[in-house]
Coordinates of C-alpha atoms and ligand atoms in Angstrom, one line a residue:
M1175 CA 2.2 58.9 -19.5
K1176 CA 2.3 56.2 -16.9
K1177 CA 5.1 53.8 -17.5
K1178 CA 3.9 50.3 -18.1
K1179 CA 5.0 47.9 -15.4
Y1180 CA 6.1 44.5 -16.8
F1181 CA 7.1 42.8 -13.6
S1182 CA 5.3 43.6 -10.5
K1183 CA 7.3 43.0 -7.3
K1184 CA 4.4 40.8 -6.1
N1185 CA 4.9 38.4 -9.0
V1186 CA 8.5 38.0 -8.3
T1187 CA 8.2 37.2 -4.6
Q1188 CA 5.3 34.9 -5.2
R1189 CA 6.9 32.8 -7.8
R1190 CA 6.9 29.3 -6.4
V1191 CA 9.2 26.6 -7.5
T1192 CA 7.6 23.6 -9.1
N1193 CA 8.2 20.4 -7.4
F1194 CA 10.8 19.3 -9.9
D1195 CA 13.0 22.4 -10.1
S1196 CA 15.5 21.3 -7.5
A1197 CA 15.2 17.6 -8.1
P1198 CA 17.5 17.1 -11.0
H1199 CA 17.0 13.4 -11.2
A1200 CA 13.3 13.9 -11.7
K1201 CA 13.0 14.8 -15.3
K1202 CA 14.9 12.0 -17.0
A1203 CA 13.3 11.0 -20.3
E1204 CA 11.2 7.9 -20.7
Y1205 CA 11.7 5.7 -23.6
A1206 CA 10.7 2.5 -25.5
K1207 CA 13.0 1.9 -28.4
V1208 CA 14.9 -0.8 -30.3
N1209 CA 18.7 -0.6 -30.2
G1210 CA 20.8 -3.2 -31.8
G1211 CA 18.0 -5.8 -31.8
V1212 CA 17.2 -5.2 -28.2
F1213 CA 13.9 -3.6 -27.1
L1214 CA 14.8 -1.2 -24.3
Y1215 CA 12.1 0.4 -22.1
N1216 CA 11.8 2.1 -18.8
K1217 CA 8.1 2.9 -18.6
P1218 CA 4.7 1.2 -18.9
I1219 CA 4.2 0.0 -22.5
S1220 CA 0.9 -0.3 -24.3
V1221 CA 0.2 -2.6 -27.3
A1222 CA 0.3 0.3 -29.6
E1223 CA 3.7 1.6 -28.3
L1224 CA 5.3 -1.9 -28.5
S1225 CA 3.9 -2.3 -32.1
K1226 CA 5.5 1.0 -33.2
A1227 CA 8.8 0.3 -31.5
I1228 CA 9.3 -3.3 -32.8
N1229 CA 7.6 -2.6 -36.1
V1230 CA 5.0 -5.4 -35.8
P1231 CA 1.3 -4.6 -36.6
T1232 CA -0.9 -4.2 -33.5
S1233 CA -3.2 -6.9 -35.0
A1234 CA -0.3 -9.4 -35.0
I1235 CA 0.4 -8.6 -31.3
I1236 CA -3.2 -8.9 -30.3
K1237 CA -3.7 -12.1 -32.2
Y1238 CA -0.6 -13.7 -30.7
L1239 CA -1.7 -12.9 -27.2
F1240 CA -5.2 -14.0 -27.9
L1241 CA -4.0 -17.4 -29.1
N1242 CA -2.1 -17.6 -25.9
G1243 CA -5.2 -17.0 -23.8
K1244 CA -4.9 -13.3 -23.2
A1245 CA -7.4 -10.9 -24.6
V1246 CA -6.0 -7.4 -24.9
T1247 CA -7.0 -4.1 -26.5
I1248 CA -4.7 -1.7 -28.4
N1249 CA -4.3 0.7 -25.5
Q1250 CA -3.8 -1.8 -22.8
I1251 CA -0.6 -1.7 -20.8
L1252 CA 1.4 -4.9 -21.2
D1253 CA 3.0 -6.5 -18.2
D1254 CA 6.7 -7.3 -18.3
E1255 CA 6.1 -11.0 -18.9
M1256 CA 3.9 -10.3 -22.0
I1257 CA 6.5 -7.8 -23.3
G1258 CA 9.3 -10.4 -22.9
T1259 CA 7.3 -13.1 -24.6
L1260 CA 6.2 -10.8 -27.5
C1261 CA 9.8 -9.5 -28.1
L1262 CA 11.1 -13.1 -28.3
E1263 CA 8.3 -14.1 -30.5
F1264 CA 9.0 -11.3 -33.0
G1265 CA 12.7 -11.7 -32.9
Y1266 CA 14.0 -9.1 -30.4
D1267 CA 15.8 -9.4 -27.2
F1268 CA 14.4 -7.1 -24.4
K1269 CA 15.6 -5.3 -21.4
K1270 CA 13.7 -3.3 -18.8
E1271 CA 15.8 -0.5 -17.3
E1272 CA 15.2 1.1 -14.0
P1273 CA 12.5 3.7 -14.4
S1274 CA 13.6 7.2 -13.6
V1275 CA 11.4 9.1 -11.1
S1276 CA 9.3 11.3 -13.3
A1277 CA 6.5 13.7 -12.7
E1278 CA 3.8 11.2 -12.6
H1279 CA 5.5 9.2 -9.8
F1280 CA 5.5 12.1 -7.5
E1281 CA 5.2 10.0 -4.4
D1282 CA 8.6 8.5 -5.1
L1283 CA 10.1 11.9 -5.7
E1284 CA 12.4 13.0 -2.9
I1285 CA 12.1 16.7 -3.1
Q1286 CA 15.5 18.1 -2.4
D1287 CA 15.0 21.6 -0.9
D1288 CA 17.9 23.9 -0.5
P1289 CA 18.4 24.0 3.3
K1290 CA 18.1 27.8 3.2
D1291 CA 14.5 27.6 1.9
L1292 CA 13.4 25.3 4.7
K1293 CA 11.3 26.8 7.4
P1294 CA 10.0 25.2 10.7
R1295 CA 6.6 23.6 10.2
P1296 CA 4.0 22.4 12.7
A1297 CA 4.1 18.7 13.9
V1298 CA 1.4 16.3 12.8
V1299 CA 0.1 14.2 15.6
T1300 CA -2.0 11.0 15.7
V1301 CA -3.6 9.8 19.0
M1302 CA -3.5 6.0 19.6
G1303 CA -4.3 3.6 22.4
H1304 CA -6.5 0.9 23.7
V1305 CA -10.3 1.1 23.2
D1306 CA -12.0 3.2 25.9
H1307 CA -8.8 4.7 27.2
G1308 CA -10.0 8.1 26.2
K1309 CA -8.6 8.9 22.7
T1310 CA -11.7 10.6 21.4
T1311 CA -12.2 12.5 24.7
L1312 CA -8.6 13.7 24.5
I1313 CA -8.9 14.8 20.8
D1314 CA -12.0 16.8 21.7
A1315 CA -10.5 18.2 24.9
I1316 CA -7.6 19.6 23.0
R1317 CA -9.8 21.0 20.2
N1318 CA -11.9 22.8 22.8
S1319 CA -9.1 23.9 25.2
H1320 CA -8.2 27.6 25.1
V1321 CA -10.5 28.6 22.3
A1322 CA -9.5 32.2 22.4
E1323 CA -12.3 34.6 21.6
G1324 CA -12.7 35.1 17.9
E1325 CA -10.2 32.4 17.1
A1326 CA -12.7 30.1 15.6
G1327 CA -14.5 32.2 13.0
G1328 CA -17.1 29.7 12.1
I1329 CA -18.6 26.5 13.4
S1330 CA -16.0 23.9 13.6
Q1331 CA -16.3 21.3 10.9
A1332 CA -15.1 17.7 10.9
I1333 CA -12.6 17.7 8.0
G1334 CA -10.3 14.9 9.4
A1335 CA -7.8 17.1 11.2
Y1336 CA -7.4 20.4 13.0
Q1337 CA -4.8 22.8 14.0
K1338 CA -4.3 24.1 17.5
E1339 CA -2.3 27.1 18.4
V1340 CA -0.2 26.8 21.5
K1341 CA 2.1 29.6 22.6
G1342 CA 2.1 31.1 19.1
Q1343 CA 3.0 27.7 17.6
K1344 CA 0.7 25.4 15.7
I1345 CA 0.2 21.6 16.2
T1346 CA -1.8 19.6 13.7
F1347 CA -4.0 16.8 15.1
I1348 CA -5.4 14.0 13.0
D1349 CA -9.0 13.4 14.0
T1350 CA -9.2 9.7 13.5
P1351 CA -7.7 8.0 16.5
G1352 CA -6.3 4.5 16.6
H1353 CA -3.7 2.6 14.6
A1354 CA -6.1 1.1 12.0
A1355 CA -6.4 4.3 10.1
F1356 CA -2.7 5.2 10.7
T1357 CA -1.5 1.9 9.3
A1358 CA -4.1 1.8 6.4
M1359 CA -2.6 5.1 5.4
R1360 CA 1.0 3.7 5.6
A1361 CA 0.0 0.6 3.6
R1362 CA -0.7 3.1 0.8
G1363 CA 2.8 4.5 1.1
A1364 CA 1.7 7.7 2.9
S1365 CA 3.2 8.6 6.3
V1366 CA 1.6 11.8 7.6
T1367 CA 2.3 11.5 11.3
D1368 CA 5.3 12.9 13.0
I1369 CA 4.5 12.1 16.6
V1370 CA 2.2 9.5 18.1
V1371 CA 0.4 10.3 21.4
L1372 CA -0.2 7.0 23.1
V1373 CA -3.1 7.2 25.5
V1374 CA -3.0 4.7 28.4
A1375 CA -5.8 4.8 31.0
A1376 CA -4.2 5.0 34.5
D1377 CA -7.0 2.8 36.0
D1378 CA -6.6 0.0 33.4
G1379 CA -2.9 -0.1 32.4
V1380 CA -1.2 -1.5 29.3
M1381 CA -3.7 -3.5 27.2
P1382 CA -3.4 -5.5 23.9
Q1383 CA -4.2 -2.5 21.7
T1384 CA -1.7 -0.4 23.6
L1385 CA 1.0 -2.9 22.6
E1386 CA -0.3 -3.0 19.0
A1387 CA -0.1 0.8 18.9
I1388 CA 3.5 0.7 20.1
S1389 CA 4.4 -1.8 17.3
H1390 CA 2.6 0.2 14.7
A1391 CA 4.4 3.4 15.8
E1392 CA 7.7 1.7 15.9
A1393 CA 7.3 0.1 12.5
A1394 CA 6.7 3.6 11.1
N1395 CA 9.7 5.1 13.0
C1396 CA 7.3 7.5 14.8
P1397 CA 8.4 8.8 18.2
I1398 CA 5.8 8.3 21.0
I1399 CA 4.7 10.6 23.8
V1400 CA 2.6 8.8 26.4
A1401 CA -0.5 10.4 27.9
I1402 CA -1.4 8.6 31.1
N1403 CA -5.1 9.4 31.1
K1404 CA -7.9 9.2 33.6
M1405 CA -5.7 10.4 36.5
D1406 CA -9.0 11.6 38.1
A1407 CA -10.5 8.1 38.2
P1408 CA -10.4 6.0 41.4
G1409 CA -7.7 3.4 41.2
A1410 CA -5.5 5.5 38.8
N1411 CA -1.9 4.3 39.1
A1412 CA 0.6 6.1 36.9
R1413 CA 3.6 4.3 38.3
K1414 CA 2.1 0.9 37.4
V1415 CA 1.5 2.1 33.8
K1416 CA 5.1 3.3 33.5
E1417 CA 6.4 0.0 34.8
E1418 CA 4.2 -2.0 32.4
L1419 CA 5.5 0.2 29.5
L1420 CA 9.1 -0.3 30.7
A1421 CA 8.6 -4.0 30.3
H1422 CA 7.8 -3.4 26.6
N1423 CA 10.8 -1.1 26.1
V1424 CA 8.9 2.1 26.2
V1425 CA 11.1 3.8 28.8
S1426 CA 10.1 7.0 30.5
E1427 CA 12.6 9.8 31.2
E1428 CA 12.6 9.1 34.9
Y1429 CA 13.7 5.5 34.3
G1430 CA 16.5 6.8 32.0
G1431 CA 14.7 6.5 28.7
D1432 CA 13.7 9.2 26.2
V1433 CA 9.9 8.8 26.2
I1434 CA 8.1 11.8 27.6
M1435 CA 5.1 10.7 29.8
V1436 CA 2.5 13.2 30.9
E1437 CA -0.3 12.5 33.5
I1438 CA -3.6 13.9 32.3
S1439 CA -7.3 13.8 32.6
A1440 CA -9.0 14.3 29.3
K1441 CA -12.2 14.6 31.2
T1442 CA -11.3 17.5 33.6
G1443 CA -8.6 19.0 31.3
K1444 CA -5.9 18.6 33.9
G1445 CA -2.4 18.1 32.3
I1446 CA -3.5 18.9 28.8
D1447 CA -1.3 22.0 28.7
E1448 CA 1.7 20.0 29.8
L1449 CA 0.9 17.4 27.1
L1450 CA 0.8 20.2 24.5
D1451 CA 4.1 21.6 25.8
A1452 CA 5.6 18.1 25.5
I1453 CA 4.5 17.9 21.9
L1454 CA 6.0 21.3 21.1
L1455 CA 9.2 20.2 22.8
K1456 CA 9.4 17.0 20.9
A1457 CA 8.6 18.8 17.6
E1458 CA 11.4 21.3 18.3
M1459 CA 13.9 18.5 18.9
M1460 CA 12.8 16.8 15.7
E1461 CA 13.5 20.0 13.7
L1462 CA 10.5 19.5 11.5
K1463 CA 10.9 21.7 8.4
A1464 CA 9.4 22.3 5.0
N1465 CA 9.7 24.7 2.1
P1466 CA 6.7 27.0 1.8
A1467 CA 8.0 28.4 -1.4
R1468 CA 7.1 25.5 -3.7
Y1469 CA 4.0 24.0 -5.2
A1470 CA 2.2 21.9 -2.6
S1471 CA 2.3 18.2 -2.1
G1472 CA 0.8 15.9 0.5
T1473 CA -1.8 13.3 1.3
V1474 CA -5.6 12.9 1.3
L1475 CA -6.9 12.4 4.8
E1476 CA -10.6 12.1 4.0
S1477 CA -13.0 12.5 1.1
N1478 CA -16.6 12.4 0.3
L1479 CA -19.2 13.4 -2.3
D1480 CA -20.9 16.5 -1.0
K1481 CA -24.5 16.9 -2.3
G1482 CA -24.1 20.6 -3.0
E1483 CA -20.4 21.0 -3.7
G1484 CA -19.5 17.7 -5.5
P1485 CA -16.3 15.8 -4.8
K1486 CA -14.6 17.1 -1.6
A1487 CA -11.3 16.1 -0.1
T1488 CA -9.4 17.0 3.0
L1489 CA -5.7 17.4 2.0
L1490 CA -2.9 17.5 4.5
I1491 CA -0.2 19.7 2.9
Q1492 CA 3.2 18.2 3.7
N1493 CA 5.4 20.5 1.7
G1494 CA 4.9 23.7 -0.2
T1495 CA 2.0 26.1 -0.2
L1496 CA -1.3 25.4 -1.8
N1497 CA -3.0 28.3 -3.5
A1498 CA -6.8 28.5 -3.9
S1499 CA -6.3 28.7 -7.7
D1500 CA -3.9 25.9 -8.1
F1501 CA -4.3 22.8 -10.4
V1502 CA -3.9 19.6 -8.5
V1503 CA -3.5 15.9 -9.2
V1504 CA -4.9 13.8 -6.5
G1505 CA -4.4 10.1 -6.9
E1506 CA -5.4 9.7 -10.5
I1507 CA -7.8 12.6 -10.6
Y1508 CA -7.1 16.2 -11.4
G1509 CA -8.9 19.5 -11.0
K1510 CA -8.7 23.2 -10.4
I1511 CA -9.4 24.1 -6.8
R1512 CA -12.7 25.8 -6.6
R1513 CA -12.9 26.5 -2.9
M1514 CA -10.4 25.8 -0.1
V1515 CA -11.5 26.0 3.6
N1516 CA -10.0 25.3 7.0
E1517 CA -11.7 23.4 9.8
H1518 CA -13.7 26.4 10.8
G1519 CA -15.2 26.6 7.4
E1520 CA -13.3 29.8 6.6
T1521 CA -12.2 30.3 3.0
L1522 CA -8.5 30.4 2.5
K1523 CA -6.4 31.9 -0.3
S1524 CA -3.4 29.9 0.5
A1525 CA -2.2 27.3 3.0
G1526 CA 1.3 26.2 4.0
P1527 CA 3.0 23.0 5.3
A1528 CA 1.2 20.8 7.8
T1529 CA -2.1 22.5 7.2
P1530 CA -5.2 20.5 6.7
V1531 CA -7.6 22.0 4.2
A1532 CA -10.9 20.8 2.6
V1533 CA -11.0 21.5 -1.2
T1534 CA -13.6 21.2 -3.8
G1535 CA -13.2 21.3 -7.6
L1536 CA -11.9 17.8 -8.3
E1537 CA -13.4 15.8 -11.1
A1538 CA -14.1 12.8 -8.9
V1539 CA -13.7 11.6 -5.3
P1540 CA -10.2 10.5 -4.4
S1541 CA -9.4 7.9 -1.7
A1542 CA -7.9 8.5 1.7
G1543 CA -4.2 7.9 1.6
D1544 CA -3.9 9.1 -2.1
R1545 CA -1.0 11.5 -2.6
F1546 CA -1.6 14.9 -4.2
M1547 CA 0.6 17.4 -5.9
A1548 CA -0.1 20.9 -7.2
F1549 CA 1.0 22.0 -10.7
P1550 CA 1.3 25.4 -12.4
T1551 CA -0.8 24.6 -15.4
E1552 CA -4.0 22.6 -16.1
R1553 CA -2.3 20.8 -19.0
E1554 CA 0.5 19.4 -16.8
A1555 CA -2.0 18.3 -14.2
R1556 CA -4.3 16.6 -16.7
D1557 CA -1.4 14.8 -18.5
I1558 CA 0.0 13.5 -15.3
A1559 CA -3.4 12.4 -13.9
E1560 CA -4.0 10.4 -17.2
K1561 CA -0.6 8.7 -17.0
R1562 CA -1.2 7.8 -13.4
A1563 CA -4.6 6.3 -14.2
L1564 CA -3.1 4.1 -16.9
E1565 CA -0.4 2.9 -14.6
K1566 CA -2.7 2.2 -11.8
R1567 CA -4.8 0.0 -14.0
A1568 CA -1.7 -1.9 -15.2
K1569 CA -0.6 -2.3 -11.6
E1570 CA -3.9 -3.6 -10.5
K1571 CA -3.6 -6.3 -13.2
S1572 CA -0.2 -7.3 -12.2
G1573 CA -0.8 -8.0 -8.5
T1574 CA 0.7 -6.8 -5.3
S1575 CA 4.2 -6.2 -4.0
A1576 CA 4.2 -7.8 -0.5
L1577 CA 7.2 -9.8 0.4
S1578 CA 7.0 -13.6 0.3
L1579 CA 9.6 -16.1 1.4
S1580 CA 10.2 -17.0 -2.3
D1581 CA 10.9 -13.3 -3.0
L1582 CA 13.3 -13.2 -0.2
N1583 CA 15.0 -16.3 -1.4
N1584 CA 15.4 -14.9 -4.9
L1585 CA 16.7 -11.5 -3.5
V1586 CA 19.3 -13.3 -1.4
N1587 CA 20.3 -15.3 -4.4
A1588 CA 20.6 -12.1 -6.4
G1589 CA 23.1 -10.9 -3.8
K1590 CA 20.8 -8.2 -2.4
V1591 CA 21.0 -7.4 1.3
Q1592 CA 17.5 -7.6 2.7
D1593 CA 15.7 -6.3 5.7
V1594 CA 12.9 -8.7 6.6
N1595 CA 10.0 -7.6 8.7
V1596 CA 8.2 -10.4 10.6
I1597 CA 5.1 -10.5 12.7
V1598 CA 4.8 -13.4 15.2
K1599 CA 1.5 -14.5 16.7
A1600 CA 1.6 -17.5 19.0
D1601 CA -0.6 -19.4 21.5
T1602 CA 1.3 -18.1 24.5
D1603 CA 3.4 -15.1 25.5
G1604 CA 6.3 -17.4 26.2
S1605 CA 6.5 -19.0 22.8
A1606 CA 5.9 -15.6 21.1
E1607 CA 9.0 -14.2 23.0
A1608 CA 11.1 -17.3 22.3
L1609 CA 10.3 -17.1 18.6
K1610 CA 11.1 -13.4 18.4
S1611 CA 14.5 -13.8 19.9
S1612 CA 15.3 -17.0 17.9
L1613 CA 14.2 -15.4 14.6
E1614 CA 16.2 -12.2 15.2
K1615 CA 19.3 -14.4 15.9
L1616 CA 19.0 -15.7 12.4
S1617 CA 20.1 -12.3 11.1
D1618 CA 23.5 -12.3 9.3
D1619 CA 25.3 -9.9 7.0
K1620 CA 22.9 -10.6 4.2
V1621 CA 19.6 -10.6 5.9
K1622 CA 18.4 -8.6 8.8
I1623 CA 15.3 -10.1 10.5
K1624 CA 13.3 -7.6 12.4
V1625 CA 10.3 -8.8 14.5
L1626 CA 7.8 -5.9 14.4
L1627 CA 5.3 -7.5 16.7
S1628 CA 5.3 -10.7 18.7
A1629 CA 2.3 -11.4 20.8
A1630 CA -0.1 -14.1 22.0
G1631 CA -3.4 -14.4 20.2
A1632 CA -5.1 -15.2 16.9
I1633 CA -3.9 -13.6 13.7
S1634 CA -6.1 -10.5 13.2
D1635 CA -6.9 -8.2 10.4
N1636 CA -4.8 -5.5 12.2
D1637 CA -1.8 -7.9 11.9
V1638 CA -2.5 -8.2 8.2
S1639 CA -2.7 -4.5 7.7
L1640 CA 0.6 -3.9 9.7
A1641 CA 2.2 -6.6 7.5
D1642 CA 0.9 -5.0 4.4
A1643 CA 2.2 -1.6 5.4
S1644 CA 5.6 -2.9 6.4
H1645 CA 6.1 -5.6 3.8
A1646 CA 6.2 -8.1 6.6
I1647 CA 5.7 -11.9 6.6
I1648 CA 3.3 -13.2 9.3
Y1649 CA 4.2 -16.4 11.3
G1650 CA 1.5 -18.2 13.2
F1651 CA 2.6 -20.6 15.9
N1652 CA -0.2 -22.9 17.1
V1653 CA -2.7 -20.2 16.0
R1654 CA -4.7 -19.9 12.8
P1655 CA -6.3 -17.0 11.0
D1656 CA -10.1 -17.2 10.5
A1657 CA -11.5 -17.2 7.0
R1658 CA -12.1 -13.4 6.9
V1659 CA -8.5 -12.7 7.9
R1660 CA -7.2 -15.3 5.4
A1661 CA -9.2 -13.6 2.7
L1662 CA -7.9 -10.2 3.6
A1663 CA -4.3 -11.5 3.6
E1664 CA -4.9 -13.0 0.2
E1665 CA -6.3 -9.8 -1.2
K1666 CA -3.3 -7.8 0.1
G1667 CA -0.8 -10.4 -0.9
V1668 CA 0.4 -10.9 2.6
E1669 CA 2.0 -14.3 3.3
I1670 CA 1.0 -16.2 6.4
H1671 CA 3.0 -19.2 7.4
L1672 CA 1.6 -21.5 10.0
H1673 CA 3.6 -23.9 12.1
R1674 CA 3.2 -26.2 15.1
I1675 CA 6.9 -27.0 15.6
I1676 CA 9.4 -24.3 16.5
Y1677 CA 12.4 -25.7 14.7
E1678 CA 10.4 -26.2 11.5
L1679 CA 9.5 -22.6 11.5
L1680 CA 13.1 -21.5 12.2
D1681 CA 14.4 -23.9 9.5
E1682 CA 12.1 -22.4 7.0
M1683 CA 13.2 -18.9 7.7
K1684 CA 16.8 -19.9 7.8
A1685 CA 16.5 -21.5 4.4
A1686 CA 14.9 -18.4 2.9
A1687 CA 17.5 -16.2 4.4
K1688 CA 20.3 -18.3 2.9
G1689 CA 18.6 -18.4 -0.5
L1690 CA 17.8 -22.1 -0.2
Y1691 CA 14.1 -21.8 0.3
K1692 CA 11.9 -24.1 -1.8
A1693 CA 8.2 -23.6 -1.3
E1694 CA 6.6 -27.0 -0.9
M1695 CA 4.1 -27.4 -3.7
V1696 CA 0.9 -29.2 -3.3
E1697 CA -1.8 -30.3 -5.7
N1698 CA -5.1 -28.6 -5.8
V1699 CA -7.8 -30.2 -7.9
T1700 CA -9.9 -27.4 -9.5
G1701 CA -12.5 -29.4 -11.3
E1702 CA -13.6 -32.6 -13.0
A1703 CA -15.3 -33.2 -16.4
E1704 CA -16.9 -36.4 -17.8
V1705 CA -16.2 -37.3 -21.4
R1706 CA -19.5 -37.9 -23.2
H1707 CA -18.7 -37.8 -26.9
I1708 CA -15.6 -38.2 -28.9
Y1709 CA -15.1 -36.3 -32.2
K1710 CA -12.1 -37.2 -34.4
I1711 CA -11.2 -34.2 -36.6
S1712 CA -8.7 -34.7 -39.3
H1713 CA -5.5 -32.6 -39.0
V1714 CA -6.7 -31.5 -35.6
G1715 CA -7.0 -34.5 -33.4
T1716 CA -9.5 -35.9 -30.8
V1717 CA -11.9 -33.5 -29.3
A1718 CA -13.6 -34.7 -26.1
G1719 CA -17.2 -33.4 -25.8
S1720 CA -17.4 -33.2 -22.0
Y1721 CA -19.6 -32.1 -19.1
V1722 CA -18.1 -30.4 -16.1
T1723 CA -19.4 -32.4 -13.1
S1724 CA -17.6 -30.3 -10.4
G1725 CA -15.5 -27.2 -9.9
V1726 CA -14.0 -25.4 -12.8
I1727 CA -11.8 -26.5 -15.7
H1728 CA -9.4 -23.8 -16.9
S1729 CA -7.8 -23.4 -20.3
G1730 CA -4.2 -24.6 -20.3
S1731 CA -4.8 -26.4 -17.0
K1732 CA -2.7 -29.4 -16.0
V1733 CA -5.0 -32.4 -16.4
R1734 CA -5.1 -36.1 -15.7
V1735 CA -7.1 -38.5 -17.8
L1736 CA -8.7 -41.1 -15.5
R1737 CA -10.1 -44.3 -16.8
A1738 CA -12.0 -46.5 -14.3
G1739 CA -10.0 -44.7 -11.5
V1740 CA -6.7 -45.4 -13.1
I1741 CA -4.5 -42.6 -14.5
A1742 CA -4.4 -43.1 -18.3
Y1743 CA -2.5 -40.0 -19.1
E1744 CA -1.1 -36.8 -17.5
G1745 CA -0.5 -33.6 -19.3
K1746 CA -2.2 -30.3 -20.1
L1747 CA -5.1 -29.0 -22.0
A1748 CA -4.3 -27.9 -25.6
S1749 CA -7.7 -26.2 -26.0
L1750 CA -10.9 -25.5 -24.2
K1751 CA -14.0 -24.4 -26.1
R1752 CA -17.7 -23.8 -25.6
F1753 CA -19.4 -24.2 -28.9
K1754 CA -16.9 -22.8 -31.4
D1755 CA -15.3 -20.2 -29.0
D1756 CA -12.1 -20.6 -27.0
V1757 CA -12.9 -19.9 -23.4
K1758 CA -10.8 -19.3 -20.3
E1759 CA -12.8 -21.6 -18.0
V1760 CA -15.9 -23.8 -17.9
R1761 CA -17.8 -24.2 -14.6
Q1762 CA -19.8 -27.1 -13.1
G1763 CA -23.0 -27.9 -15.0
Y1764 CA -21.7 -26.7 -18.4
E1765 CA -20.6 -28.6 -21.5
C1766 CA -17.4 -28.0 -23.3
G1767 CA -15.1 -29.4 -25.9
L1768 CA -11.5 -30.1 -24.9
M1769 CA -8.3 -31.4 -26.3
V1770 CA -5.4 -32.9 -24.2
E1771 CA -2.0 -31.8 -25.6
G1772 CA -0.2 -34.7 -27.2
Y1773 CA -2.9 -37.3 -26.4
N1774 CA -5.6 -38.5 -28.9
D1775 CA -6.8 -41.6 -27.1
V1776 CA -9.4 -40.0 -24.9
K1777 CA -12.4 -42.3 -24.6
E1778 CA -16.1 -41.9 -23.8
G1779 CA -16.6 -42.3 -20.0
D1780 CA -13.1 -41.0 -19.1
L1781 CA -12.8 -38.4 -16.4
I1782 CA -10.7 -35.4 -17.0
E1783 CA -9.3 -34.0 -13.7
G1784 CA -8.0 -30.4 -13.8
Y1785 CA -5.5 -29.4 -11.2
E1786 CA -2.9 -26.8 -10.3
M1787 CA 0.2 -26.8 -8.1
V1788 CA 0.1 -24.3 -5.3
E1789 CA 2.5 -23.4 -2.5
K1790 CA 1.7 -25.4 0.6
Q1791 CA 0.3 -23.2 3.3
Ligands
GDP256 P1 -11.6 5.9 23.1 O1 -12.3 4.6 22.8 O2 -10.2 5.6 23.4 O3 -11.8 6.9 22.1 O4 -12.3 6.4 24.5 P2 -13.3 7.5 24.8 O5 -12.7 8.9 24.6 O6 -14.6 7.2 24.0 O7 -13.5 7.4 26.3 C1 -14.0 6.2 26.9 C2 -14.7 6.5 28.2 O8 -13.7 6.9 29.1 C3 -15.8 7.5 28.1 O9 -16.8 7.1 28.9 C4 -15.1 8.8 28.7 O10 -16.0 9.7 29.2 C5 -14.1 8.2 29.7 N1 -13.0 9.0 29.9 C6 -12.2 9.5 29.0 N2 -11.2 10.3 29.5 C7 -11.4 10.2 30.9 C8 -10.7 10.8 32.0 O11 -9.7 11.5 31.9 N3 -11.2 10.5 33.2 C9 -12.3 9.7 33.4 N4 -12.7 9.5 34.6 N5 -13.0 9.2 32.3 C10 -12.5 9.4 31.1

């Protein structure tokens, strides 16, 4: 009789480590508990969880929040401020402890591979440069160079990246050129690029977007290789390009620096081999490595909804090996991979580090820049995706994490050493340079000020995305952002400070760096209401039946009662109702009933002015 085989050799060699096996800090427990009258927690807390931990019915929690103007549901994640208020209300002290990195925060997980498991991996390259300097032509030229017979099995497909084999070694090229996509990715916490190829046209020289690309690459700590393109064009002058780059601290090897510069023509193909060699050389010096023997993790490069195949995503595997049958969490979505193909449309069974693959089988379309991780079981993948979705929603509610001068001020006061990234835009090159050096001189042992970009010109949306990705503050000197850029900055939570006098700008930064910054607050009138009827209600007080004549009146707003243009009272709203219901706000053209806290002498004909205090811009 044939002996039954329990362990096939194949199974043993193919066992992959999960992404947490060698990261001992990764599995610390999460908790939400009361200990000696203190509510301790280290994770997102829903109403139901808090209710259980502090032994207060959910209805009491929901009611309390409702009466304070916040409508929540039982499964809603509470922000820290709400948790604090609720604990105090119900007789507990509270303490949030640093969350441990757990499976659902896999982007924060620093995978610690045993050095002996690490194998060399291909470099991932992004092409950047000024418009029309030949980025797209170069990407295509590389893709089509030396296509060995039979190499490309199928028709090449645009999946967002491709791999090129050069002298038996692979290089991965990201298809989308330019720094906008690069920085958008970084703003989402994903850095996929190892090397930036900076394309500069030899007949045009260093241009504004060349400089932007340099700043973006430097902010990401990405080494640059310069491709001096269009060497075939009349008027091509490589020397001039090198000198212009030298003036911006990108120093070629022949001038004693460490930046490799290669003269090429993307059009004729001349110099492309040398450029590829240079990339291999740089990659070798960088000793890029990964561990193929673990479950895969990486980043979404592109995604779309395919009519036939459903949600489809291009994943760049950054560590580990992805198998065609793995379960993956992508962003907040999970799925079992149905089909995995390369850029030639060939079906793959597995793919290793630095490989781009297009996968189907996800339950929805993820976003570019989302991180992914593969898991051994469906249950694990589903649980983690669900937790991530909950947290994302909670985060969206609680705003952004960009650095502001007030934050910096508070961090300095808390004794934390702080690196501050700054972007300077000014009306002239001279003032941009002067501001850069004066700002950097403000650095001391507590605060390191680093100017990522200083340039002449208006504040652009690229500046805002760089600031967003690098947690930078933008300073404008004699320049202003337009409404679109301002709106983008507001959306991303990026702070823009505008000045017209150099020493005021420097004083402001100096104050923040010393922990002495006070944002100047100014008043912003949100709306006005006219009092039309007065109702005296016993045990309650005076309700002013009013009509909002302009703007918006918010519940709890600071208000001023104006009688014939004179301030009769200043305070805040105690209640704001439409008919019998409490409301958050009432807009122009609507009636409302309002009460002013501590003031019952409102009269017909009074004007109620609602206002808020905002940081002066
Ligand atoms: P991108 O905006 O940087 O992506 O630039 P493109 O790749 O679209 O190229 C802009 C223009 O420059 C196109 O008309 C190309 O044909 C041309 N071009 C690109 N590379 C070369 C080159 O090496 N030599 C010459 N003469 N023209 C080039």
